[in-house]
Short mmCIF file of C-alpha atoms in Angstrom, two decimals:
data_model
loop_
_atom_site.label_atom_id
_atom_site.label_comp_id
_atom_site.label_asym_id
_atom_site.label_seq_id
_atom_site.Cartn_x
_atom_site.Cartn_y
_atom_site.Cartn_z
CA MET A 1 -26.13 -21.50 7.30
CA LEU A 2 -22.62 -19.95 7.69
CA GLN A 3 -20.63 -19.74 10.96
CA LYS A 4 -18.37 -16.77 11.44
CA LEU A 5 -14.43 -16.69 12.31
CA VAL A 6 -12.58 -13.60 12.71
CA LEU A 7 -8.76 -13.78 12.47
CA PHE A 8 -7.65 -10.57 14.21
CA ARG A 9 -5.83 -8.02 12.25
CA PHE A 10 -3.23 -5.49 13.55
CA LEU A 11 -5.02 -2.62 12.25
CA ARG A 12 -3.47 0.54 10.97
CA PRO A 13 -3.63 3.81 12.79
CA ALA A 14 -3.78 7.21 10.98
CA ALA A 15 -0.56 8.39 12.05
CA LEU A 16 2.26 7.37 14.27
CA LEU A 17 5.50 9.28 14.67
CA SER A 18 8.60 6.98 15.02
CA ALA A 19 10.67 4.76 12.90
CA ALA A 20 13.68 2.36 12.70
CA LEU A 21 16.99 1.22 11.19
CA ARG A 22 19.39 -1.40 12.16
CA CYS A 23 22.19 -3.54 10.47
CA ALA A 24 21.86 -7.26 10.09
CA SER A 25 25.19 -8.48 11.27
CA SER A 26 25.81 -6.54 14.56
CA GLY A 27 22.48 -5.16 15.74
CA THR A 28 23.76 -1.64 15.65
CA VAL A 29 23.69 0.90 12.61
CA ASP A 30 25.39 3.90 11.33
CA VAL A 31 22.27 5.87 10.34
CA LYS A 32 22.93 7.56 7.15
CA VAL A 33 21.35 11.05 7.74
CA PRO A 34 19.92 13.40 6.70
CA LEU A 35 16.89 11.72 5.38
CA ASN A 36 15.40 14.47 3.25
CA PHE A 37 16.50 14.68 -0.31
CA TRP A 38 16.16 17.18 -3.38
CA CYS A 39 18.29 18.51 -6.19
CA GLY A 40 19.77 15.34 -6.41
CA ASP A 41 21.43 15.04 -2.91
CA ARG A 42 20.56 14.36 0.60
CA VAL A 43 19.75 17.75 2.60
CA LYS A 44 20.60 19.00 5.80
CA ILE A 45 18.03 21.47 7.21
CA LYS A 46 19.89 24.64 8.27
CA ASP A 47 17.26 25.78 10.81
CA VAL A 48 15.66 22.89 12.22
CA SER A 49 12.70 23.56 14.25
CA THR A 50 11.21 20.03 14.68
CA THR A 51 12.54 16.81 15.15
CA GLU A 52 11.11 13.60 16.14
CA PRO A 53 12.90 10.34 17.35
CA VAL A 54 13.34 7.36 15.12
CA TYR A 55 12.81 3.97 16.57
CA GLU A 56 13.68 0.40 15.60
CA PRO A 57 10.66 -2.02 16.10
CA ALA A 58 12.74 -5.10 16.85
CA THR A 59 14.59 -3.50 19.72
CA GLY A 60 12.74 -0.23 20.65
CA ARG A 61 15.80 1.78 20.95
CA VAL A 62 16.31 5.32 19.45
CA LEU A 63 18.34 5.31 16.31
CA CYS A 64 18.42 9.08 15.17
CA GLU A 65 16.37 12.26 15.09
CA LEU A 66 14.17 12.89 12.11
CA GLU A 67 14.20 16.42 10.69
CA LEU A 68 10.87 17.56 9.68
CA CYS A 69 10.22 19.83 6.59
CA GLY A 70 8.27 23.16 6.92
CA SER A 71 7.31 25.49 4.18
CA VAL A 72 10.67 26.58 3.05
CA GLU A 73 11.83 23.08 2.56
CA VAL A 74 8.74 21.97 1.13
CA ASN A 75 8.94 24.85 -1.56
CA GLN A 76 12.46 24.14 -2.26
CA ALA A 77 11.59 20.33 -3.12
CA VAL A 78 8.65 21.33 -5.28
CA GLN A 79 10.77 23.83 -7.18
CA ALA A 80 13.49 21.13 -7.82
CA ALA A 81 10.77 18.89 -9.03
CA GLN A 82 9.33 21.63 -11.25
CA SER A 83 12.70 22.19 -12.88
CA ALA A 84 13.36 18.50 -13.44
CA TYR A 85 9.86 18.30 -15.00
CA GLN A 86 10.69 20.68 -17.70
CA ALA A 87 13.49 18.57 -19.01
CA TRP A 88 12.05 15.13 -18.31
CA SER A 89 8.73 15.61 -19.81
CA ARG A 90 10.32 16.57 -23.11
CA MET A 91 12.21 13.23 -23.19
CA SER A 92 10.95 10.56 -25.45
CA GLY A 93 9.42 7.46 -23.67
CA MET A 94 12.33 5.41 -24.82
CA GLU A 95 14.68 7.80 -22.99
CA ARG A 96 12.80 7.75 -19.77
CA ALA A 97 12.44 3.86 -20.08
CA HIS A 98 16.26 3.68 -20.38
CA ILE A 99 16.69 5.49 -17.13
CA MET A 100 14.01 3.68 -15.34
CA ILE A 101 15.48 0.27 -16.32
CA GLU A 102 18.72 1.13 -14.99
CA ALA A 103 17.15 2.13 -11.68
CA ALA A 104 15.49 -1.30 -11.78
CA ARG A 105 18.74 -2.98 -12.33
CA ILE A 106 20.43 -1.07 -9.32
CA ILE A 107 17.57 -2.19 -7.23
CA GLU A 108 18.21 -5.92 -8.22
CA ASN A 109 21.86 -5.59 -7.45
CA ARG A 110 21.27 -3.99 -3.91
CA ARG A 111 18.21 -6.21 -3.26
CA GLU A 112 19.57 -7.58 -0.05
CA ASP A 113 20.86 -4.31 1.35
CA ILE A 114 17.55 -2.53 0.69
CA ALA A 115 15.50 -5.58 2.15
CA GLU A 116 17.86 -5.43 5.38
CA ILE A 117 17.27 -1.67 5.98
CA GLU A 118 13.52 -2.25 5.34
CA VAL A 119 13.34 -4.71 7.98
CA VAL A 120 14.89 -2.38 10.51
CA ASN A 121 12.87 0.47 9.41
CA ASN A 122 9.62 -1.51 9.64
CA GLY A 123 9.87 -4.49 11.55
CA LYS A 124 8.53 -6.96 9.11
CA SER A 125 10.54 -10.51 8.15
CA ILE A 126 13.41 -10.49 5.99
CA THR A 127 11.67 -12.82 3.73
CA GLU A 128 8.72 -10.61 3.20
CA ALA A 129 10.93 -7.49 2.79
CA ARG A 130 12.81 -9.26 -0.15
CA MET A 131 9.37 -9.72 -1.73
CA ASP A 132 8.80 -6.05 -1.25
CA VAL A 133 11.93 -5.16 -2.85
CA ASP A 134 11.22 -7.41 -5.87
CA SER A 135 7.73 -5.98 -6.47
CA ALA A 136 9.05 -2.47 -6.30
CA ARG A 137 11.82 -3.28 -9.00
CA LEU A 138 8.93 -5.11 -10.94
CA CYS A 139 6.92 -1.95 -11.01
CA ILE A 140 9.53 0.22 -12.24
CA GLU A 141 10.49 -2.35 -14.96
CA TYR A 142 6.66 -2.59 -15.91
CA TYR A 143 6.20 1.20 -16.27
CA ALA A 144 9.53 1.67 -18.21
CA GLY A 145 7.80 -0.63 -20.73
CA VAL A 146 4.75 1.46 -20.72
CA ALA A 147 6.73 4.82 -21.06
CA SER A 148 7.19 4.01 -24.94
CA THR A 149 3.70 3.17 -25.57
CA LEU A 150 2.15 6.41 -24.48
CA ALA A 151 -0.06 7.54 -27.37
CA GLY A 152 -3.12 9.56 -28.35
CA GLN A 153 -5.76 8.80 -31.14
CA HIS A 154 -6.33 10.12 -34.62
CA ILE A 155 -10.15 10.99 -35.46
CA GLN A 156 -11.03 11.78 -39.07
CA LEU A 157 -13.69 14.49 -39.73
CA PRO A 158 -15.80 15.68 -42.60
CA GLY A 159 -14.07 17.38 -45.64
CA GLY A 160 -10.65 16.12 -44.82
CA SER A 161 -10.47 17.83 -41.38
CA PHE A 162 -9.29 15.73 -38.53
CA ALA A 163 -8.75 15.72 -34.99
CA TYR A 164 -6.14 14.13 -32.63
CA THR A 165 -5.58 13.67 -28.99
CA ARG A 166 -2.34 13.94 -26.84
CA ARG A 167 -1.68 12.42 -23.49
CA GLU A 168 0.29 14.76 -21.59
CA PRO A 169 1.91 14.56 -18.09
CA LEU A 170 0.27 16.70 -15.21
CA GLY A 171 3.51 18.10 -13.87
CA VAL A 172 4.80 18.01 -10.33
CA CYS A 173 3.01 15.00 -8.36
CA VAL A 174 3.13 14.32 -4.72
CA GLY A 175 3.02 10.97 -3.26
CA ILE A 176 2.43 10.36 0.55
CA GLY A 177 3.23 6.77 1.51
CA ALA A 178 2.01 4.51 4.27
CA TRP A 179 4.46 2.91 6.86
CA ASN A 180 3.44 -0.88 6.13
CA TYR A 181 5.24 -1.15 2.90
CA PRO A 182 7.63 1.95 2.68
CA PHE A 183 10.00 1.16 -0.25
CA GLN A 184 7.38 -0.74 -2.30
CA ILE A 185 4.86 2.09 -2.07
CA ALA A 186 7.43 4.63 -2.98
CA ALA A 187 8.11 2.60 -6.22
CA TRP A 188 4.44 1.96 -6.98
CA LYS A 189 3.81 5.74 -6.75
CA SER A 190 6.74 7.11 -8.54
CA ALA A 191 7.13 4.61 -11.55
CA PRO A 192 4.02 5.39 -13.23
CA ALA A 193 4.41 9.17 -12.56
CA LEU A 194 7.92 9.11 -14.15
CA ALA A 195 7.02 7.03 -16.90
CA CYS A 196 4.25 9.46 -17.93
CA GLY A 197 6.78 12.24 -17.90
CA ASN A 198 5.96 13.73 -14.44
CA SER A 199 8.33 14.49 -11.52
CA MET A 200 7.48 13.72 -7.93
CA VAL A 201 7.90 15.00 -4.27
CA PHE A 202 7.38 11.92 -1.90
CA LYS A 203 6.60 12.14 1.69
CA PRO A 204 7.06 8.97 3.37
CA SER A 205 5.31 8.00 6.71
CA PRO A 206 7.44 9.60 9.74
CA VAL A 207 7.14 5.85 11.12
CA THR A 208 9.39 4.71 8.25
CA PRO A 209 11.50 7.59 6.81
CA VAL A 210 14.44 5.57 5.54
CA THR A 211 14.05 3.36 2.56
CA ALA A 212 12.29 6.13 0.36
CA VAL A 213 15.51 7.97 0.43
CA MET A 214 17.43 5.00 -0.81
CA LEU A 215 14.98 4.90 -3.83
CA ALA A 216 15.64 8.62 -4.46
CA GLU A 217 19.36 7.99 -4.71
CA ILE A 218 18.88 4.84 -6.95
CA TYR A 219 17.01 7.29 -9.35
CA ALA A 220 19.65 9.89 -9.47
CA LYS A 221 22.46 7.18 -9.93
CA ALA A 222 20.47 5.84 -12.83
CA GLY A 223 20.78 9.13 -14.70
CA ALA A 224 17.62 11.02 -13.69
CA PRO A 225 17.48 14.84 -13.96
CA GLU A 226 18.21 16.41 -10.52
CA GLY A 227 14.71 17.02 -8.74
CA LEU A 228 13.18 14.28 -10.62
CA PHE A 229 12.31 12.31 -7.40
CA ASN A 230 12.39 14.17 -4.03
CA ILE A 231 11.93 13.26 -0.35
CA VAL A 232 10.53 15.38 2.25
CA GLN A 233 10.00 14.05 5.79
CA GLY A 234 7.39 15.17 8.03
CA GLY A 235 3.97 14.31 9.59
CA GLN A 236 0.33 16.15 8.90
CA GLU A 237 1.85 19.66 8.71
CA THR A 238 4.24 18.81 5.92
CA GLY A 239 1.51 16.85 4.05
CA ASN A 240 -0.68 19.69 4.42
CA LEU A 241 2.03 22.16 2.79
CA LEU A 242 2.38 19.63 -0.20
CA CYS A 243 -1.39 19.38 -0.71
CA HIS A 244 -1.86 23.17 -0.79
CA HIS A 245 1.09 23.94 -2.89
CA PRO A 246 0.11 25.88 -6.04
CA ASP A 247 2.76 24.08 -8.16
CA VAL A 248 1.36 20.45 -7.33
CA ALA A 249 -0.74 19.08 -9.85
CA LYS A 250 -1.62 15.78 -8.04
CA VAL A 251 -1.57 13.95 -4.91
CA SER A 252 -1.42 10.26 -4.52
CA PHE A 253 -1.96 8.99 -0.99
CA THR A 254 -2.03 5.64 0.75
CA GLY A 255 -3.25 5.50 4.21
CA SER A 256 -6.30 5.98 6.53
CA VAL A 257 -9.96 6.96 5.51
CA PRO A 258 -9.93 9.94 7.86
CA THR A 259 -6.63 11.14 6.38
CA GLY A 260 -7.80 10.53 2.72
CA LYS A 261 -10.96 12.70 3.27
CA LYS A 262 -8.75 15.56 4.58
CA ILE A 263 -6.45 15.28 1.60
CA MET A 264 -9.26 15.17 -0.96
CA GLU A 265 -10.69 18.37 0.70
CA MET A 266 -7.40 20.15 0.60
CA CYS A 267 -6.87 19.21 -3.05
CA SER A 268 -10.27 20.23 -4.07
CA LYS A 269 -9.24 24.08 -3.26
CA GLY A 270 -6.82 23.86 -6.14
CA VAL A 271 -8.76 21.16 -8.09
CA LYS A 272 -5.84 18.90 -7.83
CA GLN A 273 -6.25 15.32 -9.17
CA VAL A 274 -6.14 12.92 -6.44
CA THR A 275 -5.57 8.95 -6.13
CA LEU A 276 -6.49 7.38 -2.67
CA GLU A 277 -5.78 4.01 -1.58
CA LEU A 278 -7.33 3.80 1.74
CA GLY A 279 -8.53 1.20 4.49
CA GLY A 280 -10.41 -1.94 4.12
CA LYS A 281 -12.26 -4.61 6.14
CA SER A 282 -12.26 -7.24 3.74
CA PRO A 283 -14.17 -10.54 3.99
CA LEU A 284 -13.16 -14.17 3.32
CA LEU A 285 -15.70 -16.60 2.23
CA ILE A 286 -14.90 -20.18 2.89
CA PHE A 287 -17.10 -22.67 1.00
CA GLU A 288 -17.63 -26.30 1.86
CA ASP A 289 -16.11 -27.41 -1.50
CA SER A 290 -12.98 -25.50 -1.04
CA ASP A 291 -9.68 -27.39 -0.33
CA LEU A 292 -9.30 -27.39 3.19
CA GLY A 293 -5.34 -27.10 3.09
CA ASN A 294 -5.40 -24.22 0.56
CA ALA A 295 -8.40 -22.25 2.46
CA VAL A 296 -6.42 -22.57 5.54
CA LYS A 297 -2.94 -21.20 3.96
CA GLY A 298 -5.15 -18.35 2.16
CA ALA A 299 -6.68 -17.24 5.48
CA LEU A 300 -3.35 -17.08 7.15
CA MET A 301 -1.90 -15.10 4.18
CA ALA A 302 -4.86 -12.80 4.46
CA ASN A 303 -4.22 -11.81 8.03
CA PHE A 304 -0.59 -12.27 9.00
CA LEU A 305 1.53 -10.72 6.44
CA SER A 306 3.53 -7.93 7.60
CA GLN A 307 2.34 -8.55 11.16
CA GLY A 308 -1.17 -8.09 10.01
CA GLN A 309 -0.67 -4.41 9.13
CA VAL A 310 -1.88 -4.56 5.64
CA CYS A 311 -4.88 -2.56 4.40
CA SER A 312 -6.29 -5.32 2.09
CA ASN A 313 -6.12 -8.06 4.90
CA GLY A 314 -9.13 -10.43 5.08
CA THR A 315 -9.95 -9.85 8.78
CA ARG A 316 -13.29 -11.50 8.74
CA VAL A 317 -13.46 -14.99 7.85
CA PHE A 318 -16.89 -16.60 7.11
CA VAL A 319 -16.89 -20.41 6.83
CA GLN A 320 -19.48 -22.70 6.11
CA ARG A 321 -20.79 -24.82 8.99
CA GLN A 322 -19.58 -28.39 7.55
CA MET A 323 -16.31 -27.53 7.63
CA LEU A 324 -15.94 -25.11 10.44
CA PRO A 325 -14.49 -27.40 13.09
CA GLU A 326 -11.68 -28.78 11.03
CA PHE A 327 -10.90 -25.29 9.55
CA LEU A 328 -10.76 -23.83 12.97
CA GLU A 329 -8.49 -26.68 14.53
CA GLU A 330 -6.09 -26.38 11.54
CA VAL A 331 -6.00 -22.25 11.59
CA VAL A 332 -5.24 -22.32 15.33
CA ARG A 333 -2.65 -25.02 15.08
CA ARG A 334 -0.61 -23.29 12.17
CA THR A 335 -1.15 -19.93 13.93
CA LYS A 336 0.51 -21.35 17.18
CA ASP A 337 3.43 -22.52 14.92
CA ILE A 338 4.22 -19.04 13.51
CA GLU A 339 7.91 -18.22 14.35
CA ILE A 340 8.02 -14.89 16.32
CA GLY A 341 11.50 -12.99 16.94
CA ASP A 342 13.95 -11.17 15.12
CA PRO A 343 12.75 -10.10 11.61
CA LEU A 344 16.29 -10.41 10.28
CA LEU A 345 16.45 -14.21 10.86
CA GLU A 346 15.56 -16.40 7.87
CA SER A 347 13.31 -18.71 10.06
CA THR A 348 11.23 -15.73 11.39
CA ARG A 349 7.84 -15.43 10.21
CA MET A 350 6.53 -12.50 12.21
CA GLY A 351 8.53 -9.66 13.29
CA ALA A 352 7.67 -6.64 15.41
CA LEU A 353 4.78 -4.43 15.13
CA VAL A 354 5.89 -0.88 13.73
CA SER A 355 5.72 0.95 17.02
CA ARG A 356 4.92 0.94 20.86
CA PRO A 357 1.77 2.96 20.41
CA HIS A 358 0.55 0.74 17.65
CA LEU A 359 1.39 -2.49 19.92
CA ASP A 360 -0.66 -0.98 22.67
CA ARG A 361 -3.59 -0.18 20.53
CA VAL A 362 -3.71 -3.69 18.95
CA LEU A 363 -3.54 -5.13 22.50
CA GLY A 364 -6.32 -2.99 23.52
CA TYR A 365 -8.57 -4.02 20.60
CA VAL A 366 -8.03 -7.77 21.67
CA GLU A 367 -8.93 -6.82 25.11
CA GLN A 368 -11.96 -4.88 23.70
CA ALA A 369 -13.05 -7.92 21.78
CA ARG A 370 -12.80 -10.21 24.67
CA LYS A 371 -15.12 -7.94 26.80
CA GLU A 372 -17.53 -7.68 24.02
CA GLY A 373 -17.84 -11.50 23.63
CA ALA A 374 -15.37 -12.82 21.38
CA LYS A 375 -13.61 -15.84 22.22
CA VAL A 376 -9.76 -15.81 21.96
CA LEU A 377 -8.73 -19.12 20.48
CA CYS A 378 -5.07 -18.38 20.57
CA GLY A 379 -2.52 -15.56 21.02
CA GLY A 380 -3.23 -11.87 21.36
CA GLU A 381 -0.56 -11.43 24.20
CA PRO A 382 2.66 -9.41 24.39
CA PHE A 383 5.73 -11.42 23.50
CA VAL A 384 9.23 -11.04 24.75
CA PRO A 385 12.03 -12.73 22.65
CA LEU A 386 14.73 -14.68 24.43
CA ASP A 387 17.38 -12.59 22.82
CA PRO A 388 18.10 -9.78 25.39
CA LYS A 389 18.73 -7.23 22.55
CA LEU A 390 15.29 -7.80 21.31
CA ARG A 391 13.36 -7.50 24.70
CA GLY A 392 12.39 -3.83 24.24
CA GLY A 393 10.89 -4.60 20.73
CA TYR A 394 7.10 -4.37 19.92
CA TYR A 395 5.95 -8.02 19.72
CA MET A 396 2.85 -9.80 20.28
CA THR A 397 1.53 -13.56 19.63
CA PRO A 398 -0.71 -13.72 16.45
CA CYS A 399 -4.33 -13.68 17.52
CA VAL A 400 -7.33 -15.70 16.39
CA LEU A 401 -10.72 -14.53 17.39
CA GLY A 402 -13.91 -16.42 17.13
CA GLU A 403 -17.72 -15.54 17.24
CA PRO A 404 -17.45 -12.07 18.29
CA SER A 405 -20.63 -10.37 19.11
CA PHE A 406 -19.44 -6.96 18.44
CA TYR A 407 -19.30 -7.70 14.54
CA TYR A 408 -22.56 -6.83 12.76
CA TYR A 409 -22.11 -8.50 9.26
CA GLY A 410 -24.10 -11.28 7.84
CA LEU A 411 -23.89 -13.52 4.59
CA LEU A 412 -27.42 -14.14 3.25
CA GLU A 413 -27.88 -17.58 1.47
CA VAL A 414 -30.15 -16.99 -1.52
CA HIS A 415 -32.00 -20.06 -3.25
CA SER A 416 -33.66 -19.32 -6.60
CA PRO A 417 -34.60 -20.96 -9.79
CA THR A 418 -31.37 -19.23 -11.27
CA TYR A 419 -28.81 -19.59 -8.58
CA SER A 420 -28.64 -22.79 -6.45
CA ALA A 421 -26.29 -21.23 -3.89
CA LEU A 422 -25.56 -17.55 -4.29
CA TYR A 423 -24.10 -15.66 -1.46
CA THR A 424 -24.18 -12.05 -1.16
CA PHE A 425 -22.31 -9.95 1.27
CA ASN A 426 -23.45 -6.57 2.76
CA PRO A 427 -21.39 -5.00 5.36
CA THR A 428 -22.72 -1.50 5.08
CA SER A 429 -24.52 -1.74 8.60
CA VAL A 430 -21.14 -1.10 10.30
CA PHE A 431 -18.59 -0.03 7.63
CA ASP A 432 -18.39 1.40 4.20
CA LEU A 433 -15.16 -0.11 3.16
CA PHE A 434 -14.88 -2.13 -0.05
CA LEU A 435 -11.05 -2.76 -0.67
CA ALA A 436 -10.88 -6.66 -1.13
CA MET A 437 -12.59 -9.80 -0.62
CA CYS A 438 -11.74 -13.47 -1.29
CA LEU A 439 -13.68 -16.48 -1.66
CA ALA A 440 -12.40 -20.33 -1.61
CA CYS A 441 -14.31 -22.86 -3.48
CA SER A 442 -14.04 -25.36 -6.17
CA ASP A 443 -17.12 -24.50 -8.13
CA VAL A 444 -15.87 -21.80 -10.64
CA LYS A 445 -19.43 -21.01 -11.68
CA ARG A 446 -20.33 -20.22 -8.14
CA ALA A 447 -17.24 -18.31 -7.76
CA HIS A 448 -17.97 -15.78 -10.46
CA ARG A 449 -21.60 -15.38 -9.41
CA VAL A 450 -20.28 -14.48 -6.01
CA VAL A 451 -17.72 -12.06 -7.15
CA GLU A 452 -20.14 -10.25 -9.59
CA HIS A 453 -22.43 -9.44 -6.47
CA LEU A 454 -19.91 -8.42 -3.97
CA LYS A 455 -18.68 -4.79 -3.99
CA ALA A 456 -14.97 -4.83 -3.79
CA GLY A 457 -12.08 -3.10 -5.69
CA SER A 458 -9.84 -6.40 -5.57
CA CYS A 459 -11.28 -9.96 -5.55
CA PHE A 460 -9.53 -13.02 -5.17
CA ILE A 461 -10.62 -16.53 -5.89
CA ASN A 462 -8.73 -19.31 -4.18
CA ASN A 463 -5.72 -16.98 -3.19
CA TYR A 464 -5.17 -13.72 -1.31
CA ASN A 465 -2.93 -10.74 -1.08
CA ILE A 466 -1.21 -11.27 -4.37
CA THR A 467 -0.39 -8.05 -6.11
CA PRO A 468 1.15 -8.31 -9.50
CA VAL A 469 2.21 -5.13 -10.87
CA GLU A 470 0.40 -5.75 -14.23
CA VAL A 471 -2.90 -5.99 -12.42
CA PRO A 472 -4.91 -2.65 -10.81
CA PHE A 473 -5.24 -2.46 -7.13
CA GLY A 474 -7.55 -0.27 -5.36
CA GLY A 475 -11.09 0.17 -3.52
CA PHE A 476 -14.62 1.00 -3.91
CA LYS A 477 -16.33 3.79 -2.01
CA MET A 478 -14.50 4.90 1.19
CA SER A 479 -11.69 2.27 0.38
CA GLY A 480 -10.39 4.77 -2.22
CA ILE A 481 -10.54 6.14 -5.78
CA GLY A 482 -8.28 5.48 -8.69
CA ARG A 483 -5.71 2.77 -9.00
CA GLU A 484 -2.24 1.48 -8.37
CA ASN A 485 -0.42 -0.59 -10.89
CA GLY A 486 -1.64 -1.67 -14.24
CA GLN A 487 -2.26 0.04 -17.49
CA VAL A 488 -5.21 2.04 -16.09
CA THR A 489 -2.59 4.09 -13.94
CA VAL A 490 -1.51 5.86 -17.11
CA GLU A 491 -4.94 7.77 -17.08
CA HIS A 492 -4.28 8.90 -13.43
CA TYR A 493 -1.09 10.59 -14.25
CA THR A 494 -1.81 11.98 -17.47
CA GLN A 495 -4.21 14.50 -18.83
CA MET A 496 -5.92 14.37 -22.32
CA LYS A 497 -5.52 17.23 -24.85
CA THR A 498 -7.89 17.23 -28.10
CA VAL A 499 -6.40 19.20 -31.20
CA PHE A 500 -8.98 20.05 -33.84
CA VAL A 501 -7.34 20.73 -37.37
CA GLU A 502 -9.65 22.23 -40.02
CA MET A 503 -8.55 21.49 -43.61
CA GLY A 504 -11.21 23.83 -45.47
CA ASP A 505 -12.92 27.07 -44.84
CA VAL A 506 -14.71 28.18 -41.61
CA ASP A 507 -18.49 27.41 -41.84
CA SER A 508 -19.59 30.54 -39.98
CA LEU A 509 -23.17 31.57 -39.00
CA PHE A 510 -21.85 35.42 -38.69
#
């Protein structure tokens, strides 16, 4: 019999309309605007019809006004990308790789600067932001290596005839990013697209609009053609314009399931290719033979990275009864010890949530859970830092919920002559999300049996929330289609052309 424990996750809403920027030293910032970028430079919109305030999660203060792109600006960015594509796609893989490697070198040299801006743009801790910047750099390096390996196949046919295939770029690709990993997602989407010979127009989340522009400047400085990687800022309307644009060949989106469905529907009108990395409601299975210390660390990593604002987070933790009391005690103890506060301090492990509306929503979820029978074991309350500069920020204490009656999930223990203990998980009674899962156990055979029967795109054994760029990442069913990272992503950013070569006479029926 298994007992159930849920570590509360700070869920990602479909769309929020604010963002942030702050300097590490003084708590103030000289915001570098404008935040749109095409034709190799930042672009000031001449006739601005719509702007939105940009906030700092750590302090809650307004930093600048974000200029949103309309049809004129979207068309300019796509045209710039189309022009750059003509030159970029004709380069050899080695030539493209050279520029991408230079971009990675610049990122490495500017690691601290980018990380600090990411912190004030998003609210996460500086420690995590550095990891995100490293992931972005490694992704660009990885696909720089892939660029020169793109190849087709030769097929011998009867009579000396033959056929061959060519793997060719798609054209102008669109990337639409989420606010939880702004710089990293921009790199994850652009690196494979550019390596394959495409150009890209990228729309960051309006909540976190700042660091994607830095990546655009880095590509330009590395020697990329003007218009190769462009930034358009905006919300739903801007995204709609990108998806419907006739010169866009593909859209890659990271975000919520409802928005992903709308993007897929819009792209279907032009039969555009899509990649969707959507939401998750992922389970952690903790078996009685697992190492307690590692199981606890895995559960915390599965829930509290980026203030819990991660699509693959393991928000449902199932623990076998034998180890539940000790596991619970250690999880609660360590959760209470998490240091909350200024995300730019080295000691901070949990910064601010991304916006005030999001904080209110998460606190509302905790209250709803309480009303529906969940026991709040710790946390789940607004947090006000001692530093007066931070008292307007969006903080709360990390929360652990136990035995909530509103979750309708179950683990079925099956005993058979073949499998002594096979656990299969079926969450379809409530959700159809299959992004990730994790299990902690010492029995390797059991681990592989469980993985075989669980439906999820990314499965972790005795670890969680690690995303090496060499390994594909993505979900099943409503958690998305296509993959980020890994060799397989080449298939999502290229199209296959087959060429038949007849070496003899035509064998005609007429």
